[in-house]
Amino acid sequence: MKSVTPALLLFLISLLLSALPDGSQAQPAAARLPRPAAYVRANSPSRSWELRNGHWFDGQRFKDRTVFVRNGLFQRRRPLHVDTVVDLRGQWVVPPFAEAHNHMLDGTAGLPEMIRKYLADGVYYVQVLTNSRSGAEQARPFLNRPQSVDVAYAHGGLTSTLGHPFMAYEPRAMGLYDPSQWATQQNRIARSRLRENDAYWFLDSLPAVAAKWPHIMAGRPDVLKIYLLHAREYDTRPRSGKPGEQGLRPAVAAEIVRRAHAKGLRVYAHIETADDFRLGVQMGVDGFAHAPTYGGNLADTLVSGALTAADLRAAGRRGIVVTPTVWVGSTYFAPADSARLRAFRAFQGRQLRAMVRHGVRPLVGADWWGETPVGEALAWEELGVFDHAMLLRLWSETTAQAIFPGRRIGRLVPGYEASLLGCTDNYLCVRAKFR
Ligand SMILES: [Zn+2]
């Protein structure tokens, strides 16, 4: 059992996850379901639990029921023997929350604090969409185990020479932490390669992809991250000369997607514009990191247009997911910009609603250093686009299953991993208490 100290409003109980002995005792439905995490299967058979007096979220509403846990999985039937009875005392039970877009957990400095912060906010599943691979290797022993978060890593971002995310990593690796120093040190930074083939890879041509691919695969990434920044104008768009303005050439990006899919790996694309989105859909990416205009640059929308219903339908048919990063987007506006901020939020709200209407699944992901996705979930709530049941479903079920497509998580139903959050209040009431 994993137990987490109460934090803020949430009293979190988590019953973690013990064994499903291979080939035995699985409920009939389990054979058709994805398998639980390796560490769940590896543990010895756990105690069986009876969880009574809870209001359980079924994806639509809360229902009063008694639920049992056996071999680390939920079941509705009472087992022959119950080891422990837990009285949930009327708590509102929901699946754990998930974070689909961040760049942390790639080192041991501050790692225990960040794990605690995630767990305290009820976040058990995290996807890191670009990180230092060597840092992730140091952090791995502390992750993907009971009493910690489960993490999927993209490792180094795949871009062209000096493209984004070079500036997110190289200056800091050189000890230049203050961005105001970067302009004067630009030439020195541009020559440095301390984090090359670790936090970023430079892939300028198809032969470069062929040469570096085995080394990229050697890091055993869980997912890949490519960078598309006004990609169709790669050769024609005027540049200031500052590093970080561009990403991959379209042909190179397409080759990466082809190779990744041949290995069964999913690919997320960083995008800037609706045209980058279209290009990504055409080359078959699985997810987008950001929605177009996430950075508040509505001018880009004037050039390449907003996403159309046809764009979204094409993405929806392919099962594409998107982390729209609404929360971090609003930080691009000064407080005095309230009219523009309102326009930006209205745009984001329309875009989010249109995604869902056309079958594109939005995922909660903060993309905010040091923060959990609580702020992103609340930003969606402020947009007023979804009712609370939908918001809760997107945050727990949709986001968690997108990060770990092979696992039985995100639902409180028989055969699924027995992880849960017990809230002392209905989620509808919880919102105001988060901060
Ligand atoms: Zn990001």
PDB file of N, CA and C in Angstrom, residues 1 12 29 112 144 176 187 196 290 306 310 334 343 404 428:
ATOM      1  N   MET A   1       0.842  -1.201   0.000  1.00  0.00           N
ATOM      2  CA  MET A   1       0.000   0.000   0.000  1.00  0.00           C
ATOM      3  C   MET A   1       0.870   1.241   0.000  1.00  0.00           C
ATOM      4  N   LEU A  12      -5.458  11.904   0.215  1.00  0.00           N
ATOM      5  CA  LEU A  12      -5.207  10.912  -0.824  1.00  0.00           C
ATOM      6  C   LEU A  12      -4.955   9.563  -0.198  1.00  0.00           C
ATOM      7  N   ALA A  29     -12.413 -10.767 -17.960  1.00  0.00           N
ATOM      8  CA  ALA A  29     -12.245  -9.593 -18.823  1.00  0.00           C
ATOM      9  C   ALA A  29     -10.786  -9.192 -18.949  1.00  0.00           C
ATOM     10  N   PRO A 112      13.285  14.364  -4.902  1.00  0.00           N
ATOM     11  CA  PRO A 112      12.318  13.893  -3.892  1.00  0.00           C
ATOM     12  C   PRO A 112      11.219  14.922  -3.632  1.00  0.00           C
ATOM     13  N   ASN A 144       8.766   5.113 -11.219  1.00  0.00           N
ATOM     14  CA  ASN A 144       8.156   3.884 -11.715  1.00  0.00           C
ATOM     15  C   ASN A 144       8.200   2.780 -10.670  1.00  0.00           C
ATOM     16  N   LEU A 176      25.227  29.453 -17.409  1.00  0.00           N
ATOM     17  CA  LEU A 176      24.576  30.750 -17.660  1.00  0.00           C
ATOM     18  C   LEU A 176      23.088  30.605 -17.338  1.00  0.00           C
ATOM     19  N   ASN A 187      27.440  34.080 -29.242  1.00  0.00           N
ATOM     20  CA  ASN A 187      28.395  33.347 -30.085  1.00  0.00           C
ATOM     21  C   ASN A 187      29.035  32.181 -29.325  1.00  0.00           C
ATOM     22  N   GLU A 196      24.641  18.179 -26.310  1.00  0.00           N
ATOM     23  CA  GLU A 196      24.284  17.539 -27.579  1.00  0.00           C
ATOM     24  C   GLU A 196      24.200  16.020 -27.396  1.00  0.00           C
ATOM     25  N   HIS A 290       1.690  21.468 -27.375  1.00  0.00           N
ATOM     26  CA  HIS A 290       1.124  22.805 -27.606  1.00  0.00           C
ATOM     27  C   HIS A 290       0.021  22.725 -28.662  1.00  0.00           C
ATOM     28  N   ALA A 306      -6.387  29.770 -38.357  1.00  0.00           N
ATOM     29  CA  ALA A 306      -6.678  28.940 -37.191  1.00  0.00           C
ATOM     30  C   ALA A 306      -6.939  27.520 -37.680  1.00  0.00           C
ATOM     31  N   ALA A 310     -11.866  20.797 -40.704  1.00  0.00           N
ATOM     32  CA  ALA A 310     -11.252  19.718 -41.505  1.00  0.00           C
ATOM     33  C   ALA A 310      -9.913  19.285 -40.900  1.00  0.00           C
ATOM     34  N   ALA A 334       1.315  40.703 -20.321  1.00  0.00           N
ATOM     35  CA  ALA A 334       1.498  41.563 -19.165  1.00  0.00           C
ATOM     36  C   ALA A 334       0.116  41.852 -18.570  1.00  0.00           C
ATOM     37  N   ALA A 343      -8.938  38.058 -25.265  1.00  0.00           N
ATOM     38  CA  ALA A 343      -9.089  37.561 -26.643  1.00  0.00           C
ATOM     39  C   ALA A 343      -8.366  36.223 -26.807  1.00  0.00           C
ATOM     40  N   PHE A 404       0.442   6.176 -20.860  1.00  0.00           N
ATOM     41  CA  PHE A 404       0.756   4.743 -20.770  1.00  0.00           C
ATOM     42  C   PHE A 404      -0.344   3.946 -21.467  1.00  0.00           C
ATOM     43  N   LEU A 428     -16.407  19.211  -7.634  1.00  0.00           N
ATOM     44  CA  LEU A 428     -17.075  20.475  -7.949  1.00  0.00           C
ATOM     45  C   LEU A 428     -16.789  21.526  -6.883  1.00  0.00           C
TER      46      LEU A 428
END
